[in-house]
XYZ file of N, CA and C in Angstrom:
423
model
N 18.764 4.856 -17.875
C 18.354 3.573 -17.332
C 16.878 3.352 -17.684
N 16.573 2.198 -18.154
C 15.192 1.894 -18.488
C 14.356 1.816 -17.217
N 13.064 2.162 -17.360
C 12.173 2.183 -16.201
C 12.012 0.809 -15.567
N 11.962 -0.248 -16.382
C 11.832 -1.597 -15.849
C 13.026 -1.924 -14.963
N 14.228 -1.566 -15.425
C 15.437 -1.783 -14.627
C 15.384 -0.978 -13.334
N 14.904 0.258 -13.423
C 14.833 1.127 -12.249
C 13.867 0.539 -11.215
N 12.737 0.040 -11.679
C 11.773 -0.576 -10.762
C 12.341 -1.814 -10.094
N 13.024 -2.643 -10.854
C 13.649 -3.840 -10.303
C 14.749 -3.466 -9.317
N 15.552 -2.487 -9.676
C 16.614 -2.051 -8.766
C 16.041 -1.470 -7.478
N 14.904 -0.796 -7.572
C 14.259 -0.264 -6.359
C 13.816 -1.411 -5.455
N 13.229 -2.461 -6.040
C 12.805 -3.614 -5.230
C 14.005 -4.301 -4.592
N 15.089 -4.420 -5.348
C 16.302 -5.039 -4.803
C 16.896 -4.193 -3.675
N 16.919 -2.887 -3.857
C 17.441 -1.996 -2.810
C 16.596 -2.113 -1.549
N 15.279 -2.163 -1.718
C 14.375 -2.301 -0.569
C 14.637 -3.622 0.146
N 14.770 -4.691 -0.631
C 15.045 -6.007 -0.048
C 16.386 -6.081 0.650
N 17.325 -5.269 0.209
C 18.661 -5.247 0.811
C 18.737 -4.305 2.010
N 17.592 -3.718 2.389
C 17.595 -2.816 3.540
C 18.136 -1.436 3.235
N 17.961 -0.990 2.004
C 18.444 0.331 1.589
C 17.265 1.206 1.179
N 16.455 1.649 2.146
C 15.247 2.399 1.791
C 15.524 3.719 1.081
N 16.618 4.400 1.430
C 16.916 5.671 0.768
C 17.199 5.459 -0.716
N 17.951 4.402 -1.041
C 18.247 4.089 -2.443
C 16.968 3.668 -3.173
N 16.147 2.865 -2.528
C 14.878 2.458 -3.140
C 14.017 3.684 -3.431
N 13.956 4.600 -2.485
C 13.154 5.809 -2.678
C 13.718 6.671 -3.809
N 15.016 6.795 -3.887
C 15.635 7.565 -4.958
C 15.262 6.987 -6.327
N 15.332 5.674 -6.446
C 14.995 5.015 -7.708
C 13.505 5.141 -8.037
N 12.667 5.004 -7.031
C 11.221 5.129 -7.250
C 10.852 6.559 -7.634
N 11.465 7.528 -6.968
C 11.206 8.931 -7.318
C 11.638 9.216 -8.756
N 12.786 8.673 -9.156
C 13.273 8.866 -10.521
C 12.342 8.203 -11.529
N 11.777 7.090 -11.143
C 10.835 6.388 -12.018
C 9.609 7.251 -12.276
N 9.114 7.888 -11.246
C 7.935 8.741 -11.396
C 8.241 9.970 -12.238
N 9.428 10.548 -12.081
C 9.796 11.737 -12.839
C 9.902 11.412 -14.323
N 10.394 10.227 -14.641
C 10.601 9.867 -16.045
C 9.333 9.339 -16.701
N 8.283 9.160 -15.943
C 7.070 8.520 -16.449
C 6.300 9.419 -17.408
N 5.887 8.836 -18.497
C 4.933 9.474 -19.392
C 3.687 8.618 -19.274
N 2.727 9.081 -18.500
C 1.598 8.250 -18.106
C 0.831 7.641 -19.259
N 0.451 8.418 -20.222
C -0.402 7.861 -21.255
C -1.732 7.461 -20.650
N -2.340 6.456 -21.215
C -3.630 5.992 -20.732
C -3.416 4.831 -19.763
N -3.351 5.129 -18.477
C -3.077 4.135 -17.449
C -4.127 3.042 -17.437
N -5.372 3.383 -17.682
C -6.433 2.377 -17.660
C -6.286 1.378 -18.793
N -5.777 1.810 -19.917
C -5.634 0.932 -21.070
C -4.298 0.196 -21.071
N -3.338 0.689 -20.339
C -1.997 0.115 -20.324
C -1.608 -0.212 -18.891
N -1.890 -1.427 -18.426
C -1.619 -1.767 -17.026
C -0.191 -1.515 -16.575
N 0.791 -1.724 -17.464
C 2.173 -1.504 -17.053
C 2.442 -0.040 -16.761
N 1.719 0.852 -17.429
C 1.895 2.285 -17.186
C 1.424 2.660 -15.787
N 0.528 1.860 -15.220
C 0.007 2.149 -13.881
C 1.060 1.918 -12.807
N 2.005 1.022 -13.077
C 3.082 0.714 -12.134
C 2.554 0.483 -10.718
N 1.543 -0.342 -10.620
C 0.896 -0.592 -9.333
C 1.876 -1.137 -8.297
N 2.688 -2.105 -8.681
C 3.624 -2.686 -7.712
C 4.632 -1.652 -7.218
N 5.099 -0.812 -8.136
C 6.057 0.215 -7.743
C 5.392 1.261 -6.852
N 4.131 1.575 -7.117
C 3.414 2.543 -6.276
C 3.213 1.976 -4.876
N 2.897 0.691 -4.789
C 2.750 0.064 -3.468
C 4.096 0.094 -2.737
N 5.158 -0.260 -3.448
C 6.489 -0.231 -2.844
C 6.862 1.177 -2.407
N 6.495 2.176 -3.200
C 6.756 3.573 -2.829
C 6.118 3.856 -1.466
N 4.871 3.434 -1.287
C 4.194 3.609 -0.004
C 4.901 2.882 1.124
N 5.328 1.660 0.862
C 6.032 0.866 1.882
C 7.318 1.555 2.325
N 8.088 2.020 1.361
C 9.364 2.663 1.670
C 9.126 3.925 2.498
N 8.179 4.739 2.058
C 7.896 5.980 2.789
C 7.386 5.697 4.200
N 6.534 4.688 4.355
C 6.038 4.337 5.691
C 7.183 3.892 6.592
N 8.085 3.098 6.049
C 9.229 2.627 6.836
C 10.144 3.772 7.249
N 10.150 4.826 6.450
C 10.985 5.987 6.754
C 10.256 6.982 7.661
N 9.037 6.638 8.084
C 8.278 7.513 8.972
C 7.556 8.640 8.255
N 7.507 8.606 6.954
C 6.835 9.646 6.167
C 5.400 9.189 5.883
N 4.615 9.132 6.943
C 3.282 8.527 6.890
C 2.310 9.241 5.956
N 2.293 10.549 5.965
C 1.365 11.275 5.087
C 1.689 10.998 3.626
N 2.969 10.966 3.284
C 3.369 10.661 1.909
C 3.009 9.220 1.556
N 3.250 8.301 2.486
C 2.923 6.891 2.249
C 1.433 6.710 2.007
N 0.618 7.391 2.800
C -0.836 7.277 2.631
C -1.268 7.685 1.228
N -0.672 8.725 0.690
C -1.036 9.168 -0.667
C -0.760 8.075 -1.696
N 0.341 7.366 -1.543
C 0.652 6.292 -2.486
C -0.325 5.129 -2.322
N -0.616 4.751 -1.082
C -1.553 3.638 -0.872
C -2.962 4.004 -1.336
N -3.351 5.258 -1.132
C -4.674 5.717 -1.565
C -4.820 5.670 -3.077
N -3.719 5.734 -3.793
C -3.776 5.777 -5.254
C -4.034 4.404 -5.875
N -4.085 3.359 -5.071
C -4.203 2.003 -5.597
C -5.610 1.434 -5.457
N -5.959 0.597 -6.418
C -7.175 -0.194 -6.292
C -8.345 0.223 -7.138
N -8.300 1.387 -7.736
C -9.460 1.855 -8.485
C -9.159 2.124 -9.954
N -7.903 2.128 -10.352
C -7.540 2.520 -11.715
C -7.416 1.338 -12.649
N -6.207 0.920 -12.883
C -5.895 -0.137 -13.831
C -6.229 -1.513 -13.253
N -6.447 -2.451 -14.138
C -6.709 -3.832 -13.730
C -5.528 -4.401 -12.938
N -4.322 -3.896 -13.191
C -3.143 -4.375 -12.465
C -3.158 -3.969 -10.989
N -4.058 -3.070 -10.615
C -4.137 -2.612 -9.230
C -5.052 -3.484 -8.369
N -5.899 -4.267 -8.989
C -6.897 -5.040 -8.246
C -6.272 -5.912 -7.163
N -5.186 -6.648 -7.442
C -4.601 -7.483 -6.379
C -4.056 -6.681 -5.197
N -3.810 -5.397 -5.396
C -3.239 -4.568 -4.335
C -4.292 -3.769 -3.575
N -5.545 -3.896 -3.970
C -6.599 -3.119 -3.326
C -6.703 -3.450 -1.840
N -6.831 -4.708 -1.489
C -6.951 -5.078 -0.071
C -5.677 -4.744 0.708
N -4.491 -5.135 0.227
C -3.283 -4.777 0.978
C -3.112 -3.264 1.159
N -3.544 -2.476 0.172
C -3.411 -1.021 0.335
C -4.364 -0.514 1.412
N -5.555 -1.102 1.522
C -6.456 -0.715 2.614
C -5.879 -1.132 3.966
N -5.272 -2.304 4.017
C -4.659 -2.751 5.271
C -3.535 -1.812 5.687
N -2.674 -1.431 4.753
C -1.577 -0.526 5.100
C -2.093 0.839 5.518
N -3.146 1.332 4.842
C -3.726 2.615 5.243
C -4.296 2.517 6.655
N -4.960 1.405 6.956
C -5.515 1.209 8.292
C -4.417 1.222 9.341
N -3.343 0.500 9.083
C -2.240 0.421 10.038
C -1.605 1.797 10.269
N -1.415 2.542 9.198
C -0.808 3.873 9.336
C -1.741 4.810 10.084
N -3.020 4.816 9.712
C -3.974 5.682 10.418
C -4.058 5.301 11.897
N -4.022 4.019 12.191
C -4.057 3.594 13.591
C -2.823 4.101 14.326
N -1.666 3.989 13.705
C -0.410 4.469 14.306
C -0.476 5.976 14.567
N -1.152 6.703 13.674
C -1.265 8.154 13.808
C -2.399 8.576 14.744
N -3.174 7.614 15.239
C -4.274 7.927 16.141
C -5.558 8.332 15.442
N -5.639 8.109 14.145
C -6.848 8.413 13.375
C -7.784 7.203 13.407
N -8.484 7.047 14.520
C -9.284 5.849 14.758
C -10.363 5.612 13.708
N -11.094 6.655 13.340
C -12.179 6.483 12.364
C -11.650 6.032 11.013
N -10.594 6.691 10.535
C -10.023 6.313 9.245
C -9.451 4.896 9.303
N -8.784 4.567 10.404
C -8.225 3.222 10.549
C -9.342 2.187 10.511
N -10.410 2.431 11.249
C -11.524 1.490 11.280
C -12.147 1.332 9.895
N -12.298 2.436 9.192
C -12.882 2.387 7.849
C -12.033 1.531 6.908
N -10.712 1.682 6.972
C -9.836 0.913 6.085
C -9.729 -0.555 6.518
N -9.746 -0.831 7.829
C -9.771 -2.235 8.254
C -11.058 -2.903 7.762
N -12.169 -2.209 7.879
C -13.453 -2.764 7.419
C -13.428 -3.011 5.913
N -12.868 -2.068 5.177
C -12.794 -2.234 3.713
C -11.882 -3.398 3.358
N -10.749 -3.521 4.043
C -9.835 -4.652 3.838
C -10.573 -5.974 4.046
N -11.313 -6.067 5.149
C -12.036 -7.301 5.465
C -13.123 -7.602 4.438
N -13.751 -6.572 3.921
C -14.778 -6.762 2.893
C -14.162 -7.275 1.594
N -13.088 -6.639 1.165
C -12.455 -7.025 -0.097
C -11.911 -8.448 -0.019
N -11.355 -8.822 1.117
C -10.758 -10.148 1.269
C -11.672 -11.137 1.989
N -12.955 -10.892 2.001
C -13.879 -11.761 2.737
C -13.789 -13.222 2.304
N -13.402 -13.486 1.070
C -13.273 -14.854 0.566
C -11.817 -15.239 0.351
N -10.936 -14.668 1.143
C -9.495 -14.909 0.964
C -9.143 -16.365 1.235
N -8.055 -16.792 0.638
C -7.541 -18.141 0.855
C -7.147 -18.317 2.324
N -7.199 -19.569 2.815
C -6.882 -19.838 4.225
C -5.509 -19.340 4.669
N -4.555 -19.286 3.764
C -3.217 -18.829 4.151
C -3.205 -17.373 4.607
N -4.266 -16.628 4.264
C -4.356 -15.229 4.670
C -5.189 -15.051 5.944
N -5.619 -16.133 6.539
C -6.437 -16.093 7.762
C -5.776 -15.280 8.885
N -4.471 -15.436 9.134
C -3.856 -14.642 10.218
C -3.996 -13.135 10.003
N -3.831 -12.663 8.764
C -3.996 -11.233 8.488
C -5.447 -10.812 8.704
N -6.368 -11.660 8.289
C -7.792 -11.357 8.457
C -8.140 -11.301 9.949
N -7.670 -12.285 10.711
C -7.967 -12.324 12.151
C -7.375 -11.113 12.866
N -6.154 -10.746 12.494
C -5.511 -9.580 13.102
C -6.292 -8.306 12.782
N -6.695 -8.143 11.533
C -7.458 -6.955 11.131
C -8.800 -6.911 11.853
N -9.460 -8.065 11.985
C -10.740 -8.117 12.706
C -10.568 -7.688 14.164
N -9.506 -8.175 14.800
C -9.243 -7.829 16.203
C -8.933 -6.340 16.345
N -8.158 -5.798 15.437
C -7.803 -4.379 15.510
C -9.030 -3.506 15.266
N -9.875 -3.933 14.324
C -11.109 -3.194 14.058
C -12.006 -3.211 15.294
N -12.155 -4.362 15.924
C -12.989 -4.468 17.134
C -12.469 -3.550 18.223
N -11.155 -3.490 18.370
C -10.549 -2.612 19.386
C -10.820 -1.127 19.076
N -10.801 -0.794 17.798
C -11.015 0.598 17.398
C -12.467 1.048 17.574
N -13.399 0.162 17.348
C -14.814 0.573 17.410
C -15.398 0.418 18.809
N -14.653 -0.231 19.700
C -15.073 -0.320 21.097
C -15.080 1.059 21.728
N -16.117 1.398 22.469
C -16.129 2.720 23.119
C -14.978 2.841 24.115
N -14.376 4.027 24.144
C -13.312 4.299 25.118
C -13.923 4.436 26.497
N -13.197 3.982 27.492
C -13.679 4.097 28.871
C -13.004 5.212 29.586
């Protein structure tokens, strides 16, 4: 099966509520990958598939594995740039769920910085992240 087909099938499986199948396809995609020069070849970076890998793992409760996938985004290929802010948001949410307040706050702050000039349609996500960050940095009583 070609990698492009495998990536598409993984997205379809995820959309159909089949996280185990999506994960199987994504894992197979990574095994078959010959990286080459990811910086020079944006498609080799598979940024969207890496983000989806994190989403699937987070939904399955595999938070440490999901964090590794989200951490891998945003600094490599040009194709990762659009996913930089969402990957920080997902890392913040996972760290908050795990009780890692400092890490969660750091990623919420980074998300807000990267998206500081976001389009108005993203205002609800920005407002939610700002509120969660404020709650995290407030001293505990």
